Short mmCIF file of C-alpha atoms in Angstrom, two decimals:
data_model
loop_
_atom_site.label_atom_id
_atom_site.label_comp_id
_atom_site.label_asym_id
_atom_site.label_seq_id
_atom_site.Cartn_x
_atom_site.Cartn_y
_atom_site.Cartn_z
CA MET A 24 0.93 11.71 -42.08
CA THR A 25 3.42 14.45 -42.83
CA ASP A 26 5.91 15.53 -45.46
CA TYR A 27 7.95 17.18 -42.72
CA ALA A 28 9.64 14.85 -40.25
CA GLU A 29 10.44 17.54 -37.78
CA VAL A 30 10.30 17.50 -34.03
CA PRO A 31 7.98 20.75 -33.80
CA THR A 32 5.43 18.95 -36.25
CA ALA A 33 5.41 15.82 -34.08
CA VAL A 34 4.89 17.63 -30.86
CA ARG A 35 2.06 19.74 -32.26
CA SER A 36 0.48 16.57 -33.58
CA MET A 37 0.60 14.82 -30.14
CA LYS A 38 -0.73 17.88 -28.39
CA SER A 39 -3.75 17.87 -30.97
CA GLY A 40 -4.42 14.18 -29.80
CA ALA A 41 -2.48 12.10 -32.27
CA GLU A 42 -1.09 8.86 -30.89
CA ASP A 43 1.82 8.89 -33.34
CA TYR A 44 2.88 10.30 -36.59
CA ILE A 45 4.70 9.09 -39.72
CA PRO A 46 6.55 10.78 -42.64
CA LYS A 47 4.88 10.01 -45.90
CA LYS A 48 8.14 8.65 -47.33
CA LEU A 49 8.03 5.81 -44.81
CA LEU A 50 4.33 4.75 -45.30
CA THR A 51 5.18 1.54 -47.06
CA SER A 52 7.89 0.30 -44.80
CA GLN A 53 6.54 1.39 -41.37
CA LEU A 54 2.88 1.85 -41.52
CA PRO A 55 1.69 -1.78 -40.91
CA ALA A 56 3.97 -2.31 -38.05
CA MET A 57 2.80 1.12 -36.57
CA LEU A 58 -0.88 0.19 -36.93
CA GLN A 59 -0.19 -3.20 -35.13
CA ASP A 60 1.61 -1.47 -32.22
CA LEU A 61 -1.32 1.01 -31.90
CA GLN A 62 -3.88 -1.68 -31.90
CA LYS A 63 -1.91 -3.53 -29.09
CA ARG A 64 -1.61 -0.35 -27.02
CA GLN A 65 -5.30 0.38 -27.51
CA SER A 66 -6.38 -3.20 -26.34
CA PHE A 67 -4.11 -2.86 -23.27
CA HIS A 68 -5.29 0.64 -22.11
CA GLU A 69 -9.01 0.58 -22.99
CA GLU A 70 -11.13 -0.95 -20.32
CA PRO A 71 -13.55 -3.42 -21.82
CA LEU A 72 -17.23 -2.50 -20.88
CA PHE A 73 -19.55 -4.81 -18.78
CA ILE A 74 -22.94 -3.69 -17.31
CA ARG A 75 -23.52 -5.63 -14.16
CA GLU A 76 -27.25 -6.44 -13.81
CA SER A 77 -27.58 -7.50 -10.17
CA GLU A 78 -30.08 -5.55 -8.04
CA ALA A 79 -27.50 -4.68 -5.44
CA TYR A 80 -25.08 -3.35 -7.91
CA GLN A 81 -27.57 -1.44 -9.91
CA LYS A 82 -28.76 0.36 -6.81
CA VAL A 83 -25.16 1.73 -6.55
CA PHE A 84 -24.61 2.34 -10.22
CA GLY A 85 -27.99 4.14 -10.61
CA ARG A 86 -26.84 6.87 -8.34
CA LEU A 87 -23.53 7.74 -9.75
CA HIS A 88 -24.81 10.29 -12.44
CA VAL A 89 -26.32 12.34 -9.55
CA LEU A 90 -23.14 12.18 -7.57
CA ALA A 91 -21.11 13.10 -10.64
CA LYS A 92 -22.86 16.47 -11.13
CA ALA A 93 -22.94 17.28 -7.32
CA ASP A 94 -19.16 17.94 -7.24
CA ILE A 95 -18.83 16.82 -3.48
CA CYS A 96 -16.26 14.59 -1.78
CA VAL A 97 -17.26 10.86 -2.10
CA MET A 98 -15.95 7.93 -0.26
CA VAL A 99 -16.17 4.56 -1.90
CA ARG A 100 -16.19 1.65 0.47
CA GLY A 101 -15.93 -1.94 -0.16
CA GLU A 102 -13.77 -5.12 0.13
CA ASN A 103 -10.59 -5.80 -1.89
CA GLY A 104 -11.36 -6.45 -5.63
CA THR A 105 -14.93 -5.10 -5.62
CA GLY A 106 -14.10 -2.32 -8.21
CA LYS A 107 -13.80 0.81 -5.87
CA LYS A 108 -11.60 2.47 -8.52
CA HIS A 109 -13.96 1.65 -11.43
CA ILE A 110 -16.73 3.46 -9.43
CA ALA A 111 -14.51 6.58 -8.94
CA GLU A 112 -13.68 6.68 -12.69
CA LYS A 113 -17.35 6.44 -13.59
CA ILE A 114 -18.10 9.27 -11.29
CA HIS A 115 -15.35 11.40 -12.87
CA ALA A 116 -16.46 10.48 -16.50
CA GLN A 117 -20.00 11.60 -16.00
CA SER A 118 -18.95 14.91 -14.26
CA ASP A 119 -18.16 18.37 -15.72
CA ARG A 120 -14.55 17.56 -14.91
CA ALA A 121 -14.44 14.69 -17.41
CA ASP A 122 -12.05 16.56 -19.84
CA LYS A 123 -9.58 17.22 -17.03
CA PRO A 124 -7.20 14.65 -15.33
CA PHE A 125 -8.23 11.74 -13.21
CA VAL A 126 -5.15 11.16 -10.88
CA THR A 127 -4.75 8.06 -8.76
CA VAL A 128 -2.86 7.96 -5.62
CA ASP A 129 -2.36 4.72 -3.45
CA CYS A 130 -1.96 6.14 0.08
CA GLY A 131 -0.47 2.89 1.06
CA LEU A 132 2.73 3.74 -0.98
CA LEU A 133 3.20 7.16 0.70
CA SER A 134 5.85 7.09 3.25
CA GLU A 135 5.50 9.22 6.48
CA SER A 136 8.42 11.44 5.35
CA LEU A 137 7.53 11.97 1.85
CA ALA A 138 3.67 11.89 1.73
CA ALA A 139 3.26 15.69 1.99
CA SER A 140 5.85 16.40 -0.98
CA ALA A 141 4.09 13.67 -3.10
CA LEU A 142 0.69 15.30 -2.46
CA PHE A 143 1.55 18.90 -2.59
CA GLY A 144 4.92 19.16 -4.16
CA HIS A 145 7.96 20.87 -2.77
CA GLU A 146 10.39 23.68 -3.47
CA LYS A 147 14.09 23.26 -4.07
CA GLY A 148 15.96 22.77 -0.82
CA ALA A 149 12.87 22.14 1.07
CA PHE A 150 14.71 18.90 2.55
CA THR A 151 17.64 16.73 1.96
CA GLY A 152 17.61 15.44 -1.62
CA ALA A 153 15.21 18.18 -2.90
CA VAL A 154 17.52 19.26 -5.72
CA GLY A 155 14.85 20.98 -7.58
CA ARG A 156 11.20 22.08 -7.53
CA LYS A 157 8.55 19.37 -7.98
CA GLU A 158 4.85 19.40 -8.51
CA GLY A 159 2.72 17.19 -6.48
CA TYR A 160 -0.36 15.02 -7.27
CA TRP A 161 -2.56 17.91 -6.22
CA SER A 162 -1.18 20.15 -8.92
CA GLU A 163 -1.34 17.22 -11.38
CA ALA A 164 -5.06 16.87 -10.90
CA GLU A 165 -5.96 20.67 -11.26
CA GLY A 166 -9.24 21.01 -12.50
CA GLY A 167 -10.06 17.22 -12.40
CA THR A 168 -10.39 14.56 -9.81
CA LEU A 169 -7.83 13.23 -7.37
CA PHE A 170 -8.67 9.67 -6.25
CA LEU A 171 -7.01 8.69 -3.07
CA ASP A 172 -7.08 4.88 -2.83
CA GLU A 173 -6.63 3.06 0.62
CA ILE A 174 -7.07 6.50 2.35
CA GLY A 175 -7.13 4.72 5.73
CA ASN A 176 -3.23 4.36 5.15
CA LEU A 177 -2.58 8.06 4.89
CA PRO A 178 0.04 9.08 7.42
CA LEU A 179 -1.49 10.85 10.41
CA GLY A 180 0.86 13.79 10.04
CA VAL A 181 -0.41 14.43 6.47
CA GLN A 182 -4.13 14.31 7.37
CA GLN A 183 -4.31 17.84 8.90
CA MET A 184 -2.72 19.37 5.63
CA LEU A 185 -5.19 17.32 3.42
CA LEU A 186 -8.13 18.61 5.64
CA CYS A 187 -7.05 22.22 5.28
CA ALA A 188 -6.39 21.91 1.45
CA ILE A 189 -10.06 20.52 0.99
CA GLN A 190 -11.68 23.06 3.06
CA ASP A 191 -9.81 26.11 2.01
CA ARG A 192 -9.30 24.95 -1.65
CA ARG A 193 -5.67 25.98 -1.34
CA TYR A 194 -2.42 24.47 -0.29
CA ARG A 195 1.24 25.20 0.24
CA PRO A 196 3.98 23.02 -1.20
CA VAL A 197 6.69 21.84 1.23
CA GLY A 198 9.25 24.40 1.79
CA GLY A 199 7.11 27.03 -0.03
CA THR A 200 6.23 30.65 1.25
CA LYS A 201 2.99 31.09 -0.69
CA ASP A 202 -0.35 29.23 -0.85
CA ARG A 203 -1.68 28.01 -4.20
CA LYS A 204 -5.30 27.85 -5.22
CA ALA A 205 -6.64 24.55 -6.00
CA ASN A 206 -9.68 23.36 -8.06
CA VAL A 207 -9.61 19.60 -7.39
CA ARG A 208 -12.40 17.09 -6.62
CA ILE A 209 -11.58 14.35 -4.05
CA ILE A 210 -12.80 10.85 -4.34
CA THR A 211 -11.41 8.40 -1.90
CA ALA A 212 -11.68 4.60 -1.32
CA THR A 213 -10.98 2.21 1.58
CA ASN A 214 -11.62 -1.32 2.61
CA GLU A 215 -10.85 -0.57 6.18
CA ASN A 216 -13.07 0.08 9.18
CA LEU A 217 -12.33 3.85 9.44
CA GLU A 218 -14.53 4.32 12.60
CA GLU A 219 -12.36 1.83 14.25
CA ALA A 220 -9.28 3.74 12.92
CA ILE A 221 -10.80 7.01 14.53
CA SER A 222 -11.32 5.24 17.86
CA GLU A 223 -7.66 4.09 17.75
CA ARG A 224 -6.47 7.65 16.76
CA ARG A 225 -5.02 6.46 13.53
CA PHE A 226 -7.44 8.62 11.46
CA ARG A 227 -8.91 12.06 12.23
CA ARG A 228 -12.65 12.30 12.84
CA ASP A 229 -12.91 15.87 11.18
CA LEU A 230 -11.23 14.58 7.96
CA TYR A 231 -13.46 11.64 7.87
CA PHE A 232 -16.54 13.62 7.92
CA ARG A 233 -15.12 15.96 5.24
CA LEU A 234 -14.19 13.12 2.84
CA SER A 235 -17.45 11.30 3.37
CA GLU A 236 -20.06 13.90 2.26
CA TYR A 237 -21.49 11.03 0.52
CA THR A 238 -20.56 7.36 0.94
CA VAL A 239 -20.82 4.68 -1.86
CA LYS A 240 -20.89 1.11 -0.47
CA VAL A 241 -19.83 -1.42 -3.07
CA PRO A 242 -21.41 -4.73 -2.45
CA PRO A 243 -19.06 -7.86 -2.41
CA LEU A 244 -19.55 -10.29 -5.33
CA ARG A 245 -21.12 -12.94 -2.91
CA GLU A 246 -24.05 -10.58 -2.55
CA CYS A 247 -24.49 -10.41 -6.35
CA PRO A 248 -24.66 -14.20 -7.27
CA GLU A 249 -26.41 -13.20 -10.58
CA ASP A 250 -23.43 -11.34 -11.77
CA ILE A 251 -20.97 -14.19 -11.34
CA LEU A 252 -21.56 -16.38 -14.51
CA PRO A 253 -22.04 -13.39 -16.80
CA LEU A 254 -18.73 -11.83 -15.50
CA ALA A 255 -17.00 -15.15 -15.99
CA GLU A 256 -18.19 -15.44 -19.62
CA PHE A 257 -17.12 -11.87 -20.18
CA PHE A 258 -13.69 -12.52 -18.89
CA ARG A 259 -13.46 -15.77 -20.87
CA GLU A 260 -14.16 -13.73 -24.11
CA LEU A 261 -11.67 -11.14 -22.96
CA TYR A 262 -8.78 -13.62 -22.44
CA ASN A 263 -9.70 -15.70 -25.54
CA GLN A 264 -8.95 -12.47 -27.62
CA GLU A 265 -5.92 -11.53 -25.44
CA HIS A 266 -4.26 -14.89 -25.56
CA GLY A 267 -5.42 -16.28 -28.82
CA ARG A 268 -7.41 -19.05 -27.27
CA GLN A 269 -10.78 -20.72 -28.42
CA VAL A 270 -12.39 -21.67 -25.22
CA LYS A 271 -16.24 -21.85 -25.75
CA GLY A 272 -17.54 -21.81 -22.19
CA PHE A 273 -17.61 -23.54 -18.83
CA ASP A 274 -18.92 -27.23 -18.13
CA ALA A 275 -21.80 -27.78 -15.70
CA GLU A 276 -19.44 -28.67 -12.76
CA ALA A 277 -17.36 -25.64 -13.40
CA LYS A 278 -20.48 -23.53 -13.23
CA LYS A 279 -21.53 -25.06 -9.96
CA ARG A 280 -17.95 -24.28 -8.60
CA LEU A 281 -18.12 -20.73 -9.68
CA LEU A 282 -21.52 -20.16 -7.97
CA ALA A 283 -20.48 -22.02 -4.84
CA HIS A 284 -17.21 -20.02 -4.28
CA ASP A 285 -17.27 -17.41 -1.67
CA TRP A 286 -15.08 -14.95 -3.73
CA PRO A 287 -13.11 -13.30 -0.95
CA GLY A 288 -11.14 -11.39 -3.68
CA ASN A 289 -14.42 -10.42 -5.50
CA VAL A 290 -14.38 -9.49 -9.11
CA ARG A 291 -10.48 -9.33 -9.11
CA GLU A 292 -10.30 -12.88 -7.97
CA LEU A 293 -12.76 -13.99 -10.42
CA LYS A 294 -10.93 -12.26 -13.26
CA GLN A 295 -7.67 -13.84 -12.24
CA ALA A 296 -9.29 -17.43 -11.99
CA VAL A 297 -10.87 -17.19 -15.35
CA GLN A 298 -7.69 -15.99 -17.00
CA SER A 299 -5.77 -19.00 -15.58
CA ALA A 300 -8.43 -21.33 -16.60
CA VAL A 301 -8.65 -20.04 -20.22
CA LEU A 302 -4.84 -20.20 -20.52
CA PHE A 303 -4.59 -23.87 -19.40
CA ALA A 304 -7.94 -25.35 -20.58
CA GLN A 305 -7.41 -28.48 -22.49
CA GLY A 306 -10.69 -28.64 -24.35
CA GLU A 307 -13.40 -26.40 -25.47
CA LEU A 308 -15.02 -26.01 -22.17
CA VAL A 309 -13.34 -25.09 -18.87
CA THR A 310 -13.69 -27.85 -16.22
CA ALA A 311 -14.02 -27.50 -12.44
CA GLU A 312 -10.40 -28.77 -11.94
CA GLU A 313 -9.05 -26.16 -14.39
CA LEU A 314 -10.63 -23.36 -12.35
CA ASN A 315 -8.67 -24.39 -9.35
CA LEU A 316 -11.04 -23.14 -6.69
CA ASP A 317 -11.74 -24.25 -3.17
CA GLU A 318 -14.75 -26.42 -2.86
CA SER A 319 -15.60 -25.11 0.55
CA GLY A 320 -17.66 -22.17 -0.70
CA LYS A 321 -21.21 -22.78 0.67
CA PRO A 322 -21.33 -26.23 2.12
CA SER A 323 -24.45 -27.67 3.48
CA ASP A 324 -23.09 -30.85 5.14
CA PRO A 325 -21.93 -30.06 8.75
CA ASP A 326 -18.76 -32.27 8.41
CA ILE A 327 -17.80 -30.34 5.17
CA ALA A 328 -18.62 -27.07 6.84
CA LEU A 329 -16.17 -27.92 9.77
CA LYS A 330 -13.52 -28.82 7.31
CA GLY A 331 -14.05 -25.46 5.63
CA GLU A 332 -13.80 -23.65 8.96
CA CYS A 333 -10.52 -25.49 9.64
CA MET A 334 -9.12 -24.55 6.34
CA GLU A 335 -10.10 -20.90 6.68
CA LYS A 336 -8.41 -20.83 10.15
CA LYS A 337 -5.33 -22.32 8.82
CA ARG A 338 -5.22 -19.79 5.99
CA ILE A 339 -5.53 -16.87 8.40
CA CYS A 340 -2.84 -18.27 10.84
CA GLN A 341 -0.38 -18.75 7.65
CA ALA A 342 -1.09 -15.26 6.50
CA LEU A 343 -0.41 -13.86 10.04
CA GLU A 344 2.78 -15.79 10.16
CA LYS A 345 3.86 -14.78 6.66
CA ALA A 346 3.06 -11.11 7.59
CA GLY A 347 5.02 -11.13 10.79
CA HIS A 348 1.72 -10.93 12.84
CA ASN A 349 0.98 -7.46 11.22
CA ARG A 350 -2.83 -7.76 10.85
CA LYS A 351 -3.00 -5.08 8.31
CA GLU A 352 -0.57 -6.96 6.03
CA ALA A 353 -2.32 -10.30 6.78
CA ALA A 354 -5.56 -8.82 5.68
CA ARG A 355 -3.99 -7.61 2.37
CA LEU A 356 -2.48 -11.10 1.83
CA LEU A 357 -5.96 -12.70 2.43
CA GLY A 358 -7.73 -10.24 0.13
CA ILE A 359 -10.14 -9.18 2.81
CA SER A 360 -10.61 -5.99 5.06
CA ARG A 361 -9.04 -5.61 8.17
CA SER A 362 -12.28 -5.49 10.09
CA THR A 363 -13.31 -8.84 8.52
CA LEU A 364 -9.94 -10.27 9.52
CA TYR A 365 -10.80 -9.17 13.24
CA GLU A 366 -14.10 -10.85 13.12
CA LYS A 367 -12.55 -14.11 11.80
CA MET A 368 -9.83 -13.96 14.47
CA ASP A 369 -12.35 -13.51 17.18
CA LEU A 370 -14.52 -16.33 15.75
CA TYR A 371 -11.60 -18.77 15.66
CA GLY A 372 -9.88 -17.62 18.80
CA ILE A 373 -6.71 -16.58 17.02
CA GLN A 374 -4.24 -14.46 18.78
CA THR A 375 -1.37 -12.47 17.30
CA LYS A 376 2.14 -12.35 18.77
CA ARG A 377 3.12 -8.96 20.12
#
């Protein structure tokens, strides 16, 4: 609260950590609405906490505090939806860089022509359209952590620049004449088979070894079945609060369906399934029908298994068709890694059109 509704006062308040400020004379008329807005913003930006208790996940989680203090390059590997970014955030939060920026870059969104500029910045006139100087993600993450998600998609032409920046702890903006020092920790993530990418000359072997000083392998949800029901209950409570619902749980058949499902999209898929079920639940308990999940998760009957395989083969063919037979895009649509897609294609004898 302030008696002086001036811009410098507001700026100083924000820099000191305030979310907002209000002149005292407007308290009666504006404070209630402002508090409601702050509460909404807080609920959207703060990630709820959930501690997964499965042995496979705890084995991973228990090592993070050691990695956090080591200040080495860490590669987080796992399928889509397993929570690779969450792991990276935990490493940063427990490190000595926790009070510095955590900057996320989706390498899949970096075009071949602009990737270097996005990462390292550029000087005015460096290329057509560079009307002014621009800082890159590397500068933005100074002192903190740069999280390079889907690192396998980084354009080959920029990989050498990244390698040099990590090794020498310095980089040069596009069009620049002087190097800049860099104090940035690198954490990467991928759901791709990088060893295969190296053999196909899509990814540099020397960069791979530099980025993977330590590799964290996040287990898929199907390998942590004891986490499924607790996670489902956690998300149910979360979306009850967010959507103003009063759903009290899952009926017996719904629980069976949750445990039987293979979860190719992992925790992300589970979260979306529960949100939809909470929104459209007709009673106090979510039913199996309201979960809207395939029943072909873990069949024991051979006839059912065959139907499940036919359905999976059909889904893969549909995804390939939709992606124009681009296997990388098809894997993304299916929510599985490219290597898993290749294995499934070999299993079912599926060929792509060249």
